[in-house]
PDB file of C-alpha atoms and ligand atoms in Angstrom:
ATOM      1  CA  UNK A  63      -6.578  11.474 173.490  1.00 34.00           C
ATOM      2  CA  UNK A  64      -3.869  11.043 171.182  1.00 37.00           C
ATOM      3  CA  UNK A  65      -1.825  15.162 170.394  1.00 36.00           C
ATOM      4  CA  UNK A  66      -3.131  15.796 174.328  1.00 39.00           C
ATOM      5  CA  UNK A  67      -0.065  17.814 175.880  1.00 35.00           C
ATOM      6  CA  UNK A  68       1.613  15.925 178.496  1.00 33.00           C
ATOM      7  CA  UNK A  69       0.556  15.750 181.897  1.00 36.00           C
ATOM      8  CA  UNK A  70       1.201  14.347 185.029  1.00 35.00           C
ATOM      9  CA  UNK A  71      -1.846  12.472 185.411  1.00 38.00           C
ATOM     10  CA  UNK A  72      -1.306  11.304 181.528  1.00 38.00           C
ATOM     11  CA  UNK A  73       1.691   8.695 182.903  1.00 38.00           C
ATOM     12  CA  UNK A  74      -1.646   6.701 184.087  1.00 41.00           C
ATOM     13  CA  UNK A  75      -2.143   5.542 180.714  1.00 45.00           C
ATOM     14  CA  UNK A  76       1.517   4.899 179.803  1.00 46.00           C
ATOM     15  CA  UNK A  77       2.948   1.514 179.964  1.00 52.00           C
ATOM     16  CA  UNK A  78       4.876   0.806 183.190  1.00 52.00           C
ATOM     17  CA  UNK A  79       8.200   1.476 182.203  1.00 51.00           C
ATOM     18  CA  UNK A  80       7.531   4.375 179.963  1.00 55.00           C
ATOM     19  CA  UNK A  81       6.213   5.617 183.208  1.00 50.00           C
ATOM     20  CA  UNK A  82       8.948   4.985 184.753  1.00 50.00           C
ATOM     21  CA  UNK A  83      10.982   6.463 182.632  1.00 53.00           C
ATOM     22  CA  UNK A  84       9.212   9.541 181.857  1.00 45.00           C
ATOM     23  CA  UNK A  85       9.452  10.476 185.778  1.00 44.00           C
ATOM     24  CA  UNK A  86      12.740   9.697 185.921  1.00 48.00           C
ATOM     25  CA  UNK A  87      13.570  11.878 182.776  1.00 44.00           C
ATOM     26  CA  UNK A  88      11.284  14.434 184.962  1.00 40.00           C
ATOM     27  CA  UNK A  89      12.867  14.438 188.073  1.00 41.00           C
ATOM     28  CA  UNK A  90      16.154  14.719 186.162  1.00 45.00           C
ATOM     29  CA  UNK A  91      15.290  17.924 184.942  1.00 43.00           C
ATOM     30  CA  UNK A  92      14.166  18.940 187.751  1.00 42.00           C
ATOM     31  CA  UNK A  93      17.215  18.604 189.802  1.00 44.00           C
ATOM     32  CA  UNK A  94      20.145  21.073 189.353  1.00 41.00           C
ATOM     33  CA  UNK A  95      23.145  18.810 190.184  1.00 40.00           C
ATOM     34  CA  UNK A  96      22.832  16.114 187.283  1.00 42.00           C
ATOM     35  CA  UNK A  97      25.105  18.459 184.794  1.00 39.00           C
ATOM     36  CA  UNK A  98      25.607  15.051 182.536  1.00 41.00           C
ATOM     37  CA  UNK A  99      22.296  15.330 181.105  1.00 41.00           C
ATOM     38  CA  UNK A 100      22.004  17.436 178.241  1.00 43.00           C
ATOM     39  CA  UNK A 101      19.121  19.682 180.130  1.00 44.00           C
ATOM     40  CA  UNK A 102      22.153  20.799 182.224  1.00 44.00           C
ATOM     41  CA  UNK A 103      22.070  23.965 180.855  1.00 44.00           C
ATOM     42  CA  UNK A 104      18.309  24.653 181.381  1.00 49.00           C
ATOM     43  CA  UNK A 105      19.720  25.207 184.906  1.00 57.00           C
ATOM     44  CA  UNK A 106      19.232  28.104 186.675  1.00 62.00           C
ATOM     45  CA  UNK A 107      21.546  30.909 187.764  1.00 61.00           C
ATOM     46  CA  UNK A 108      21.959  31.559 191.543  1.00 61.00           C
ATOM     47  CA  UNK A 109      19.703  34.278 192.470  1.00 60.00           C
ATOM     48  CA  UNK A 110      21.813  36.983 193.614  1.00 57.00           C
ATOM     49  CA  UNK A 111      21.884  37.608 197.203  1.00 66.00           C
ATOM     50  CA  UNK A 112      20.368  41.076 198.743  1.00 69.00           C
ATOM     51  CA  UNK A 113      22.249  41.930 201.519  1.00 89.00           C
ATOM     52  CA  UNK A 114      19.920  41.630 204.649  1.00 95.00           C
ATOM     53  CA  UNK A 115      18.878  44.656 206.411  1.00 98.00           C
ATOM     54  CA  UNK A 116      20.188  44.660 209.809  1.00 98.00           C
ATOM     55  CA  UNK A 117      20.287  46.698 212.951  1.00 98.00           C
ATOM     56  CA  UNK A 118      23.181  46.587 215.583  1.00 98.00           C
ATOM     57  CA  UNK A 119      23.751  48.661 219.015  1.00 98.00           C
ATOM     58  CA  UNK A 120      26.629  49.937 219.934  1.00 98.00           C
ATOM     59  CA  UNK A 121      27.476  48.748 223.314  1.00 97.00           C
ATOM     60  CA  UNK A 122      30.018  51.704 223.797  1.00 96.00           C
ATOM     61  CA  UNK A 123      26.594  53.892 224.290  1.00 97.00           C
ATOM     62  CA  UNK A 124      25.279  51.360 227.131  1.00 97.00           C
ATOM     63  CA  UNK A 125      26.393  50.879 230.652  1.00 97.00           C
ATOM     64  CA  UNK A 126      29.779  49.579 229.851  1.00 96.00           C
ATOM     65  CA  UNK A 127      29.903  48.247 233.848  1.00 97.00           C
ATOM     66  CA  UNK A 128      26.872  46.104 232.408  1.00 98.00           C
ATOM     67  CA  UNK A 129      27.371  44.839 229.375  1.00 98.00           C
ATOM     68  CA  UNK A 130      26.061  41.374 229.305  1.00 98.00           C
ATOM     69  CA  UNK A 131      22.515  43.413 230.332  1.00 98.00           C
ATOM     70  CA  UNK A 132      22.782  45.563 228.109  1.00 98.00           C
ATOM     71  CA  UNK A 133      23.635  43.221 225.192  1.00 98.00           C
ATOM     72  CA  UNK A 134      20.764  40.744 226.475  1.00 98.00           C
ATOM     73  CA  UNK A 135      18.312  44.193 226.726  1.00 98.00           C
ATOM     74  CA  UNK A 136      18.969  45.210 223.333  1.00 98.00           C
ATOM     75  CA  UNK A 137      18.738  41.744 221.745  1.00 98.00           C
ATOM     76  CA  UNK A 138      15.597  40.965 223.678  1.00 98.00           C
ATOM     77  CA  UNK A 139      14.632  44.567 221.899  1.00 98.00           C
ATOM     78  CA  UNK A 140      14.975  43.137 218.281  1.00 98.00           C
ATOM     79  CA  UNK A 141      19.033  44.091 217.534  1.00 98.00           C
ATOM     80  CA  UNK A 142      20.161  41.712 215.215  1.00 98.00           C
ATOM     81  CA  UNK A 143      23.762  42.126 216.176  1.00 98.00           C
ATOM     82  CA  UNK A 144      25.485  43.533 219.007  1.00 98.00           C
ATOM     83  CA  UNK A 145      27.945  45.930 217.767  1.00 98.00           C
ATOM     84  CA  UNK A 146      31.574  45.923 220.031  1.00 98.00           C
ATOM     85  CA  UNK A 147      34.538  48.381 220.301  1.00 98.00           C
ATOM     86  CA  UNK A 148      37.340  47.066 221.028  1.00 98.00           C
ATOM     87  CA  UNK A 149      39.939  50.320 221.761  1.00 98.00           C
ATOM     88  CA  UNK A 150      43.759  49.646 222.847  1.00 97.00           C
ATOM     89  CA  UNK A 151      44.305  53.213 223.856  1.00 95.00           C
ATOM     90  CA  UNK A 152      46.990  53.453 220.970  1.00 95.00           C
ATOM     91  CA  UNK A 153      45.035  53.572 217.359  1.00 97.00           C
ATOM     92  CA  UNK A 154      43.118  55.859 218.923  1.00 95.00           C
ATOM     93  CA  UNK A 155      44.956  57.619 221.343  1.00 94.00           C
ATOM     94  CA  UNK A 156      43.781  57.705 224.983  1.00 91.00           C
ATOM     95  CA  UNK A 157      40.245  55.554 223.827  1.00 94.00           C
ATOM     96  CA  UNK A 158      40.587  51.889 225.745  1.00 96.00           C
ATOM     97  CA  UNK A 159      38.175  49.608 225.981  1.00 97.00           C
ATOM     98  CA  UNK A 160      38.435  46.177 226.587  1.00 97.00           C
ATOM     99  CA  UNK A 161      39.807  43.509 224.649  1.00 98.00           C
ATOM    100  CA  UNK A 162      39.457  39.445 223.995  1.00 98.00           C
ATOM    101  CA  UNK A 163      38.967  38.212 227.492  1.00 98.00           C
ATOM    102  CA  UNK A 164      35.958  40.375 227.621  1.00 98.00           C
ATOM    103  CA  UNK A 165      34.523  39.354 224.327  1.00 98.00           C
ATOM    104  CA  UNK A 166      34.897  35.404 225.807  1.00 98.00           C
ATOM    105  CA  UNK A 167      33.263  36.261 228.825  1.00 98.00           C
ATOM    106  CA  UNK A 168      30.372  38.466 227.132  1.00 98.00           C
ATOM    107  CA  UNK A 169      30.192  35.101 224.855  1.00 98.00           C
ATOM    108  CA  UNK A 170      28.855  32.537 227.994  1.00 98.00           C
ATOM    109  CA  UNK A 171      26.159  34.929 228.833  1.00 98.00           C
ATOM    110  CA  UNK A 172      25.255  35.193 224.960  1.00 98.00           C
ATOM    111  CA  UNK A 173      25.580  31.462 223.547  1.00 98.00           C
ATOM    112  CA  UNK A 174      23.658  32.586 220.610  1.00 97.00           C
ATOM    113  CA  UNK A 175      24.120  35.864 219.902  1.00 98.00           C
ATOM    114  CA  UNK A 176      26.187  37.672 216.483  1.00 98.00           C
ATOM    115  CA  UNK A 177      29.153  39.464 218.378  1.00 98.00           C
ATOM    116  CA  UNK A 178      30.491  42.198 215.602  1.00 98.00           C
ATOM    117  CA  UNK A 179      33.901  42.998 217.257  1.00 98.00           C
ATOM    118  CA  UNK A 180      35.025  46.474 216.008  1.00 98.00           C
ATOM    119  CA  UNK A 181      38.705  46.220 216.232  1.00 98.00           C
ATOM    120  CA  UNK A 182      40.568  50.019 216.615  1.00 98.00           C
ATOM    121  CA  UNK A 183      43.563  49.094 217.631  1.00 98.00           C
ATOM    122  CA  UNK A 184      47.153  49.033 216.002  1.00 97.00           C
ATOM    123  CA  UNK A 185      48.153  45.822 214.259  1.00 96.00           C
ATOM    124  CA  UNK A 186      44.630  43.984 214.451  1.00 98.00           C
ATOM    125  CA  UNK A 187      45.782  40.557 213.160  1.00 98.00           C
ATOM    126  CA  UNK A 188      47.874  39.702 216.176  1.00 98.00           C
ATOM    127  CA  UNK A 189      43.945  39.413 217.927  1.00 98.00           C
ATOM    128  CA  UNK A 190      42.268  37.340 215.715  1.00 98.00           C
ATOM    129  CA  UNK A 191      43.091  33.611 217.281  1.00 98.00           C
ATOM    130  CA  UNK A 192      42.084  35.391 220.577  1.00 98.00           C
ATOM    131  CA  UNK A 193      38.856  36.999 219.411  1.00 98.00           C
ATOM    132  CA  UNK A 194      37.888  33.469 217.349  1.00 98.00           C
ATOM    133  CA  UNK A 195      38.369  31.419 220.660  1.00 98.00           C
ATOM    134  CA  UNK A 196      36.270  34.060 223.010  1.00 98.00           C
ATOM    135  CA  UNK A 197      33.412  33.617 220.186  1.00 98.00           C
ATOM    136  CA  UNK A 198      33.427  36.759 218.217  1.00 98.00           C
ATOM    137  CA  UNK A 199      30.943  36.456 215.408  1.00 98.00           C
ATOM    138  CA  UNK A 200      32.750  39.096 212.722  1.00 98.00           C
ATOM    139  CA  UNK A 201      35.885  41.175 213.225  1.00 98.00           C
ATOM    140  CA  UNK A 202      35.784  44.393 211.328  1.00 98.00           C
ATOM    141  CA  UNK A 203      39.547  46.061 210.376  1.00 98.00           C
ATOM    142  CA  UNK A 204      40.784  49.314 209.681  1.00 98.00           C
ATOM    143  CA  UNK A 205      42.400  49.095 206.348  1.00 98.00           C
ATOM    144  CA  UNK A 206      44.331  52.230 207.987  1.00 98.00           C
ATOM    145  CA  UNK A 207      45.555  49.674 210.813  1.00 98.00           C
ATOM    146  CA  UNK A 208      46.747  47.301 208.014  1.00 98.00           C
ATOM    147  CA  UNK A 209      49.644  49.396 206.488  1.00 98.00           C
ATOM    148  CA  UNK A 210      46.926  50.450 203.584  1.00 98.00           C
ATOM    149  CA  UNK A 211      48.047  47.171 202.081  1.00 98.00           C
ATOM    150  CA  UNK A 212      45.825  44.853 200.260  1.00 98.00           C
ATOM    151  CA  UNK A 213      48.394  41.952 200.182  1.00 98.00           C
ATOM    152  CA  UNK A 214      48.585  42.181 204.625  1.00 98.00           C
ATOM    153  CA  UNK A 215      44.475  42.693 204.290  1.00 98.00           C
ATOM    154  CA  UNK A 216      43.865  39.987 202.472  1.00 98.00           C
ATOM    155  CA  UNK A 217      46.526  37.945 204.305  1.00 98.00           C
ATOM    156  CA  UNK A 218      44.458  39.167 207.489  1.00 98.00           C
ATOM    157  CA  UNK A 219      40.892  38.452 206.014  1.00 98.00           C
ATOM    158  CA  UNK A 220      42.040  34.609 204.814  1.00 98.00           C
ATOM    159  CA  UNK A 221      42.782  34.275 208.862  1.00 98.00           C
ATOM    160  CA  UNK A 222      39.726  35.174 210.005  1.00 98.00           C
ATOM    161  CA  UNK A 223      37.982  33.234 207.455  1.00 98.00           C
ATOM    162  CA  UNK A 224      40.511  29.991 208.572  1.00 98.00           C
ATOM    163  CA  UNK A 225      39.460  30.917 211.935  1.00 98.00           C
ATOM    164  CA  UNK A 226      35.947  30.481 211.553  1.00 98.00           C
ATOM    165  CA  UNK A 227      34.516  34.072 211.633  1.00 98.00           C
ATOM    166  CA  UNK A 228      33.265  36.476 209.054  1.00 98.00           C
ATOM    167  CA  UNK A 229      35.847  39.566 208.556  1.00 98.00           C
ATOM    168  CA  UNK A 230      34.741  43.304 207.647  1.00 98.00           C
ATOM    169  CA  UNK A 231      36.957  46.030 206.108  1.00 98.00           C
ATOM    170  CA  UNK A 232      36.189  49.462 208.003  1.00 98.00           C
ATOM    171  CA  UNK A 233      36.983  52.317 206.684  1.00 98.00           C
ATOM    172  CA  UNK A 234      37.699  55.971 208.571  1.00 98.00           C
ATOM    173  CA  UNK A 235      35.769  58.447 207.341  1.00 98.00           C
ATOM    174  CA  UNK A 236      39.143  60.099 205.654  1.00 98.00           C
ATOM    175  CA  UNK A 237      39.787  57.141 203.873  1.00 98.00           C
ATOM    176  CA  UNK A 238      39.031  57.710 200.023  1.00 97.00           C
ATOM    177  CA  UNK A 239      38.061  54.450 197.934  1.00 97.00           C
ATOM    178  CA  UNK A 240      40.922  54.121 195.339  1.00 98.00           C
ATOM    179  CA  UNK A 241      42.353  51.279 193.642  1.00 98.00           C
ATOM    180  CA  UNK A 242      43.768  49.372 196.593  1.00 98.00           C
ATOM    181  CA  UNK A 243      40.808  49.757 198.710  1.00 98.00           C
ATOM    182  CA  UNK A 244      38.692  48.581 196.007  1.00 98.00           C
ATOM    183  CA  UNK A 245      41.290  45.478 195.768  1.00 98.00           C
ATOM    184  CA  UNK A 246      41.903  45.319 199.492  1.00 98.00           C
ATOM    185  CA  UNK A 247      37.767  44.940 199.797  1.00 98.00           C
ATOM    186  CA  UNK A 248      37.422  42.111 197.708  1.00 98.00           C
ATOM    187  CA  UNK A 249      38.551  39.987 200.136  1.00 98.00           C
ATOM    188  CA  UNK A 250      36.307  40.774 203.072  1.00 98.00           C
ATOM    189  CA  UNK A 251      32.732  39.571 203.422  1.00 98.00           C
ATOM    190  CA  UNK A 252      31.437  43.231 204.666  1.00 98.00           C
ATOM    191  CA  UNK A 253      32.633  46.484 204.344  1.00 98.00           C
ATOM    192  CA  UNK A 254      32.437  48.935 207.615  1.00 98.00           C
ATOM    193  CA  UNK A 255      32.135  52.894 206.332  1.00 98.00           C
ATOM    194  CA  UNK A 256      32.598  54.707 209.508  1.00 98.00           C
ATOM    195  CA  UNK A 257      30.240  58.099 209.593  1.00 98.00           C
ATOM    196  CA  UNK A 258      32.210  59.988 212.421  1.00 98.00           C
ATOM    197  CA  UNK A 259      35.766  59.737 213.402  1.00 97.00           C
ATOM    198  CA  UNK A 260      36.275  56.662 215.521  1.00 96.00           C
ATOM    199  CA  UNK A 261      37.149  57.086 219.249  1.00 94.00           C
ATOM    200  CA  UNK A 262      33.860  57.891 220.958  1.00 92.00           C
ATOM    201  CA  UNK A 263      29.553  57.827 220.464  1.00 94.00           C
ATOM    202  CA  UNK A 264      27.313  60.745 220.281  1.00 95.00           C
ATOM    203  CA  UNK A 265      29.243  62.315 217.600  1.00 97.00           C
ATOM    204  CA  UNK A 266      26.939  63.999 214.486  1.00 98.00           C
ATOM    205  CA  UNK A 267      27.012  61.753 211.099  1.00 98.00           C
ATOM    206  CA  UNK A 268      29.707  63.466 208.552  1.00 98.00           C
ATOM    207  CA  UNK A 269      27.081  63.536 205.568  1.00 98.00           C
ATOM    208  CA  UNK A 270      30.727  63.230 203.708  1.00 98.00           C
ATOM    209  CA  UNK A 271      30.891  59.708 203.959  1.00 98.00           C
ATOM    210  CA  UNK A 272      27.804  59.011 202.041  1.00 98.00           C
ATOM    211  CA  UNK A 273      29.414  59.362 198.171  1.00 98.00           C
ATOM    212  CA  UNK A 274      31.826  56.890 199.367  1.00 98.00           C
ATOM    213  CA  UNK A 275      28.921  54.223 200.239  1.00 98.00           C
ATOM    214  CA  UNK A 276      27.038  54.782 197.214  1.00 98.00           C
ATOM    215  CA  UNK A 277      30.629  53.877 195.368  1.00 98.00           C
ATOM    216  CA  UNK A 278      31.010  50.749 197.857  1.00 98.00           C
ATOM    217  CA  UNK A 279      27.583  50.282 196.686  1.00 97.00           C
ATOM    218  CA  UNK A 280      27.842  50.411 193.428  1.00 97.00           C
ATOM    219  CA  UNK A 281      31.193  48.420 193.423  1.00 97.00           C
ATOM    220  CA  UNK A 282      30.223  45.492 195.781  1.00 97.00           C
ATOM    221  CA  UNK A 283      25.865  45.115 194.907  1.00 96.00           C
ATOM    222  CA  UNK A 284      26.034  42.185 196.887  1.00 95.00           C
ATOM    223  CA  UNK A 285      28.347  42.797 200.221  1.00 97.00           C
ATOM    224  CA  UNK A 286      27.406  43.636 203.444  1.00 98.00           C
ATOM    225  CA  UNK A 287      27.956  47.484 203.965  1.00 98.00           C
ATOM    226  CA  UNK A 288      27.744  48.762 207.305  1.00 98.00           C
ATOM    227  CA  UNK A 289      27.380  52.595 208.554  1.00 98.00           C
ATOM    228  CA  UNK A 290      28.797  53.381 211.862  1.00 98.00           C
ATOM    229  CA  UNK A 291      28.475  56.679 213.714  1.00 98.00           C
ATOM    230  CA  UNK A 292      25.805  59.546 213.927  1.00 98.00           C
ATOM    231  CA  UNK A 293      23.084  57.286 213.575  1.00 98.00           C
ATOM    232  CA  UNK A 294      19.461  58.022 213.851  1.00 98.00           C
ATOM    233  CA  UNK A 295      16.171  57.428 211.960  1.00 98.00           C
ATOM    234  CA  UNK A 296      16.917  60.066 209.577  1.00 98.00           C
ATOM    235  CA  UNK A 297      20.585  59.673 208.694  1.00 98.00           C
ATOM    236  CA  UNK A 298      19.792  55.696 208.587  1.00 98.00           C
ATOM    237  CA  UNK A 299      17.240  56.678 206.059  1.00 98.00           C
ATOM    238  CA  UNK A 300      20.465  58.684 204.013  1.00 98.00           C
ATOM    239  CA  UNK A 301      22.385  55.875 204.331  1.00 98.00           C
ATOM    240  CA  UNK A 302      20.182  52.975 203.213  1.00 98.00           C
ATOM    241  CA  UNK A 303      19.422  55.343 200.379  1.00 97.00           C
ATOM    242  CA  UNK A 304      23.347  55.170 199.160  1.00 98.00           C
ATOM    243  CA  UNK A 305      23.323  51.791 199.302  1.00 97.00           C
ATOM    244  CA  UNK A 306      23.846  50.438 203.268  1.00 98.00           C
ATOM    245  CA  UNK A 307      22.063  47.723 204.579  1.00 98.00           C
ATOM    246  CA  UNK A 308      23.553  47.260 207.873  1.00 98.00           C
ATOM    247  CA  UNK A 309      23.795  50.596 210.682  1.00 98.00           C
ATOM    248  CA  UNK A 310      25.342  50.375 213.791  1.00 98.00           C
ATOM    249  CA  UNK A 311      23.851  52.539 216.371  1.00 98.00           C
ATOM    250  CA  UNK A 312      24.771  53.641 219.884  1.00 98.00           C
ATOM    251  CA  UNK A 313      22.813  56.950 221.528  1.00 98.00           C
ATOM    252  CA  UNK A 314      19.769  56.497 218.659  1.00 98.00           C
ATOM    253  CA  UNK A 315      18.921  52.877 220.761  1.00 98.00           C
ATOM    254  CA  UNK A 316      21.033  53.287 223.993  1.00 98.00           C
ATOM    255  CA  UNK A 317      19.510  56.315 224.774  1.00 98.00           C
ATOM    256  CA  UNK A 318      16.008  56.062 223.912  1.00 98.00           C
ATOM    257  CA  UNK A 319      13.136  55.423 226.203  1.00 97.00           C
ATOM    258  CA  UNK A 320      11.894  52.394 224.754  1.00 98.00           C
ATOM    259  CA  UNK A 321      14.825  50.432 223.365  1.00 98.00           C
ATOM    260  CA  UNK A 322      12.399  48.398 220.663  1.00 98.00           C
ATOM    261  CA  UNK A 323      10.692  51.528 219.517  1.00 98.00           C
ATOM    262  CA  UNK A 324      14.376  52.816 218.415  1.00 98.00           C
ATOM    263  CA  UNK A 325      15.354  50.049 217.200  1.00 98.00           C
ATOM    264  CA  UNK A 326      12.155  49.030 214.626  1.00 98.00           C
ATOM    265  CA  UNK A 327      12.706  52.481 213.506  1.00 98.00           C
ATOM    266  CA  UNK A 328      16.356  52.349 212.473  1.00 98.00           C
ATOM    267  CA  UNK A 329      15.028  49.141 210.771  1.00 98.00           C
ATOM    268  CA  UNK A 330      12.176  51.128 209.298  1.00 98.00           C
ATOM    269  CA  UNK A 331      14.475  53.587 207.969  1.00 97.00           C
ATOM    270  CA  UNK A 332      16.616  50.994 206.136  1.00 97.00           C
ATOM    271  CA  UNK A 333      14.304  48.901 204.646  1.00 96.00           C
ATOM    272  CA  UNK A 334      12.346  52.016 203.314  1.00 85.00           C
ATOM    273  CA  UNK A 335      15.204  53.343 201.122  1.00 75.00           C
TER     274      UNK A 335
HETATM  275  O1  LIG B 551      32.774  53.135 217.092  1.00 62.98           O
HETATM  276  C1  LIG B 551      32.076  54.030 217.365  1.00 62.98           C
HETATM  277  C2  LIG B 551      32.646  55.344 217.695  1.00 62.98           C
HETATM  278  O2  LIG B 551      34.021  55.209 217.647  1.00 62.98           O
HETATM  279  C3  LIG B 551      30.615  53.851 217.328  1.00 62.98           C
HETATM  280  O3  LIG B 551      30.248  52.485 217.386  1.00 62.98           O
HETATM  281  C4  LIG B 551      29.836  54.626 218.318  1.00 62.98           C
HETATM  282  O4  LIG B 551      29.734  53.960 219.542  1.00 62.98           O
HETATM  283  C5  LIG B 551      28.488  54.901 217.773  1.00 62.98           C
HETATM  284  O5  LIG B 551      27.820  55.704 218.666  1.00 62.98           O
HETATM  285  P1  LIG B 551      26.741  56.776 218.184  1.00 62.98           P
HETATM  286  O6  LIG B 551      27.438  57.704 217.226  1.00 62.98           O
HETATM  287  O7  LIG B 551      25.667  55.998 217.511  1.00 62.98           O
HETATM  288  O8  LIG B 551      26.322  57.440 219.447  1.00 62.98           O
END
């Protein structure tokens, strides 16, 4: 009937090449990459990108004489990362733990697995081709280990990124978030805000920290923001709450009972806030 809206099943009684022509104009429309049409700006905007809730042991809390187990028992528990310090004994003085060669051989057992290599050590750049070539997933880096410089962070984030792997900015706990941290930041795909002093697990959460992730937060809404330190069900809960999405945990899964009980909780915890 003649003033019927458009439909689909109207093209039947079109001629054939107003059919034609109607899906084409259709499936024009429809597709986001043809910006020469004049409907390119019926396009849509990117939805922005909620940073995924994820849950990573901390090997450092496992049997360190066993690590590919205890990476394969807490993936097989439901980690979504498996979180890795790497200490050189001299950022943090007297904590060593092992370095590249480890990461590489960690990496056969683990084909698929995301390897988040915490680096506390001085001068973390010189590691980077090393760590990319053993397989390491991210590399996180003290801003305090990178002379508190945006221009050598960023210079260190573009080589990670040129090396294939994702890069992270952590942050001590004593570290306050002014202008070149803020700048420094920009360049990193996640931001790591440490909850105890690095150097050793078991340590209680420094409530502190948590104005500083609610301003990482509120600065970065769509960057990965990782807690690290202290972690349990409740202080994951605090976290989430100022804006984390990622926690890194080492006695709350290591030393539990039941590995995927701790770890669904931490998960829990986040995605609840
Ligand atoms: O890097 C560190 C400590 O330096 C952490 O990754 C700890 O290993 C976390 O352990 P818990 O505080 O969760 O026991």
């Amino acid at each position: 009937m003649d003033g019927d809206p458009v439909t689909l099943s109207s093209t039947s009684r079109l001629r054939p090449w107003h059919r034609w022509a109607f899906l084409f104009c259709l499936g024009a429309l429809a597709h986001p990459g043809l910006g020469f049409l004049p409907f390119g700006a019926m396009e849509l905007a990117p939805a922005p990108v909620a940073p995924q809730v994820r849950v990573g042991p901390s090997v450092l809390a496992g049997d360190l004489a066993m690590l590919a187990t205890e990476t394969r028992r807490a993936l097989r528990a439901g980690a979504d990362f498996v979180h890795l310090d790497v200490f050189d004994g001299n950022w943090i003085k007297g904590a060593f733990t092992f370095g590249p060669m480890v990461v590489r051989a960690l990496r056969r057992h683990e084909p698929k697995a995301y390897l988040d290599v915490h680096l506390c050590v001085t001068q973390p750049a010189q590691y980077l081709d090393e760590l990319a070539k053993a397989g390491a997933s991210r590399v996180l880096l003290h801003f305090e280990a990178l002379d508190r410089s945006p221009a050598v962070a960023k210079a260190a984030a573009q080589l990670a990124h040129q090396l294939g792997m994702e890069v992270g900015l952590a942050l001590a706990p004593q570290t306050h978030l002014d202008s070149d941290v803020l700048e420094a930041a920009e360049s990193f795909d996640a931001v790591l805000a440490m909850t105890v002093t690095p150097g050793f697990g078991g340590q209680a959460f420094m409530h502190e920290v948590l104005p500083k992730v609610h301003q990482l937060r509120e600065a970065f809404p769509h960057k990965s923001l990782e807690v690290d330190g202290g972690i349990t069900v409740r202080t994951a809960a605090l976290a989430a709450a100022a804006g984390a999405n990622e926690a890194v945990a080492g006695t709350a899964v290591f030393g539990a009972k039941d590995l995927r009980r701790a770890i669904r909780d931490l998960r829990k915890s986040l995605e609840r806030s």
